[in-house]
PDB file of C-alpha atoms in Angstrom:
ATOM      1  CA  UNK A   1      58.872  67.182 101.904  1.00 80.00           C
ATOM      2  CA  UNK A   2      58.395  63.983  99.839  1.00 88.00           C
ATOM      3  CA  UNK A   3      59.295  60.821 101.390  1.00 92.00           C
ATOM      4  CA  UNK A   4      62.556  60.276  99.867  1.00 95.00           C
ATOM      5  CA  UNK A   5      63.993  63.442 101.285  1.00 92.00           C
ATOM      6  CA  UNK A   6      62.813  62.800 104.543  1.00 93.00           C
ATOM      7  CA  UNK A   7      64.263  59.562 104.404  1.00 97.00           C
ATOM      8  CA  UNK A   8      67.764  61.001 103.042  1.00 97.00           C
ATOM      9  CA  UNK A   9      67.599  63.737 105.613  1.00 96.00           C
ATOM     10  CA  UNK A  10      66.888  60.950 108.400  1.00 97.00           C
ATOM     11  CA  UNK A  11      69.743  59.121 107.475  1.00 98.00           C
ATOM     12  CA  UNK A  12      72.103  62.051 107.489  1.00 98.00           C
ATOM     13  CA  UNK A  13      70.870  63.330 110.640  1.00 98.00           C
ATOM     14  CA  UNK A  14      71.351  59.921 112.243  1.00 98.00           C
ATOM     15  CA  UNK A  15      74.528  59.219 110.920  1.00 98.00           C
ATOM     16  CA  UNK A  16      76.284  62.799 112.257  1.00 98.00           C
ATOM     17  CA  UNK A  17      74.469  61.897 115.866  1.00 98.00           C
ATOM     18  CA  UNK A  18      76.187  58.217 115.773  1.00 97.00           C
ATOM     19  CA  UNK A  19      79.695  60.141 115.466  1.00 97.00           C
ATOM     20  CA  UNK A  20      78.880  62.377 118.426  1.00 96.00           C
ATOM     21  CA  UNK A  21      77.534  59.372 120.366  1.00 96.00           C
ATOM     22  CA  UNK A  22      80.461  57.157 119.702  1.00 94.00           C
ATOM     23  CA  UNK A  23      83.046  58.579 122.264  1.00 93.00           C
ATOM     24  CA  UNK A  24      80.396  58.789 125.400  1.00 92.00           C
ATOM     25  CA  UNK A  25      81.242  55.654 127.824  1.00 90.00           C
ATOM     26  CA  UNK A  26      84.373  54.316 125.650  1.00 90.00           C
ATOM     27  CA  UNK A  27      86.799  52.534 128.790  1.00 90.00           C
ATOM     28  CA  UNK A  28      90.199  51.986 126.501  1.00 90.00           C
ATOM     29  CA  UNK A  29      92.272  48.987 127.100  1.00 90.00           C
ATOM     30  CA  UNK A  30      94.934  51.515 128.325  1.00 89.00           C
ATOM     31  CA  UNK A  31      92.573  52.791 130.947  1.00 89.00           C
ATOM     32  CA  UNK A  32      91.863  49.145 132.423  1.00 88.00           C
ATOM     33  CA  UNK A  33      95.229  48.070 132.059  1.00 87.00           C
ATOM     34  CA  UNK A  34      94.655  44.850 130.578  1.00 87.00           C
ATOM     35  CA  UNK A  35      96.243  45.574 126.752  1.00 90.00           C
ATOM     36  CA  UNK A  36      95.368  42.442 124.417  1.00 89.00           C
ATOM     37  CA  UNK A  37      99.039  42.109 122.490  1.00 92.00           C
ATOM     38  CA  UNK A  38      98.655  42.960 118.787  1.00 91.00           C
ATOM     39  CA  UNK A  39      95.918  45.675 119.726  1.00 89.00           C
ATOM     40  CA  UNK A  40      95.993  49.643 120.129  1.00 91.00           C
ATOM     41  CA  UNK A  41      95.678  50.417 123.355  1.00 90.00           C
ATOM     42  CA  UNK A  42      93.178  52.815 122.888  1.00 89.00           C
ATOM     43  CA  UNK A  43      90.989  50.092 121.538  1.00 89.00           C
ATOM     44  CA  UNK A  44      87.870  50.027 122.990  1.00 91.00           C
ATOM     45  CA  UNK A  45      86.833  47.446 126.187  1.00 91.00           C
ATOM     46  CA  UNK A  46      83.389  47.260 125.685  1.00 88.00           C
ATOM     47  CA  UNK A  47      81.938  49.212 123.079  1.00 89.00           C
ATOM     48  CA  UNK A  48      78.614  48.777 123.742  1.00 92.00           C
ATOM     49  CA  UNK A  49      77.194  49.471 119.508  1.00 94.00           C
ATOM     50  CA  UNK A  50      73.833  48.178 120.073  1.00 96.00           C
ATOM     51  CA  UNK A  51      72.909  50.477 122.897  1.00 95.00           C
ATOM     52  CA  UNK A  52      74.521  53.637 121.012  1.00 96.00           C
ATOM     53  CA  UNK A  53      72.393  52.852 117.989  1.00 97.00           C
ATOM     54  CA  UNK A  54      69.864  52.930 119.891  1.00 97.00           C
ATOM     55  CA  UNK A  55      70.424  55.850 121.741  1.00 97.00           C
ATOM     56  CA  UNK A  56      71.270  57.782 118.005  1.00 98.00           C
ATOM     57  CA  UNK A  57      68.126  56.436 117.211  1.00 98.00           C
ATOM     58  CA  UNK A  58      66.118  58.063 119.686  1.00 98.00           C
ATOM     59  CA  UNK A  59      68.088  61.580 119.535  1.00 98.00           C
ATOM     60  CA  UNK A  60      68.213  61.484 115.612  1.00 98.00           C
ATOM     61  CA  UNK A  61      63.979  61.043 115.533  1.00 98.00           C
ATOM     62  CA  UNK A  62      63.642  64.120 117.922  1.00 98.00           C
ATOM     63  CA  UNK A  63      65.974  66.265 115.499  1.00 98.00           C
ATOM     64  CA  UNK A  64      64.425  64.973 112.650  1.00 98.00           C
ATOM     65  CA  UNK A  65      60.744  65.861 113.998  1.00 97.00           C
ATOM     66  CA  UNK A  66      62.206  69.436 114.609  1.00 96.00           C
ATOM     67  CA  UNK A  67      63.134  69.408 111.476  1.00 95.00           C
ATOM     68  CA  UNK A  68      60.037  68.571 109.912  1.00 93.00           C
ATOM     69  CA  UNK A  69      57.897  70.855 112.304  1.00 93.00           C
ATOM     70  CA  UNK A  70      60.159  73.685 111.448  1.00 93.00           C
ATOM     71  CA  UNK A  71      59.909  72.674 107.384  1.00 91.00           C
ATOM     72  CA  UNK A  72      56.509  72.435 107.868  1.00 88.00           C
ATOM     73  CA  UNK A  73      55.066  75.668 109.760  1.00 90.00           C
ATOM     74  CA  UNK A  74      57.769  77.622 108.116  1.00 88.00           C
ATOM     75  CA  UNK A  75      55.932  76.555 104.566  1.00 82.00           C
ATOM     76  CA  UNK A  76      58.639  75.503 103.003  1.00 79.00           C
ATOM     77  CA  UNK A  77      57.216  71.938 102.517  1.00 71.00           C
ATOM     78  CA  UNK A  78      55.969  71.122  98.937  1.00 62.00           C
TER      79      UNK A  78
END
């Protein structure tokens, strides 16, 4: 696997785990009670991005070494 495609397959991997990670701990305005006028109440309190980017981080490297292990003792690597 050349750099590039690990780098493109990185990417992709970590940008499908962001959208699963998104929804975990989201406390909507609606669920506190306290609705800012002008917002949806769904709107998140406290989204807390920089931990979940993080956190998709960390689960998108140990896909992405699964990945490459499987790629690479399955010989498919060039």
């Amino acid at each position: 696997m050349s750099v590039a495609v690990g780098i493109a397959l990185f990417l992709t991997i970590w940008w499908v785990v962001l959208f699963a990670v998104l929804p975990f701990g989201v406390t909507s305005q609606h669920e506190t009670g306290n609705v800012v006028h002008g917002t949806d109440p769904a709107a998140p309190v406290a989204p807390r991005l920089v931990a979940k980017a993080i956190w998709t981080t960390l689960i998108s490297a140990i896909i992405f070494l699964a990945v490459l292990a499987v790629v690479h003792y399955a010989g498919w690597a060039a």
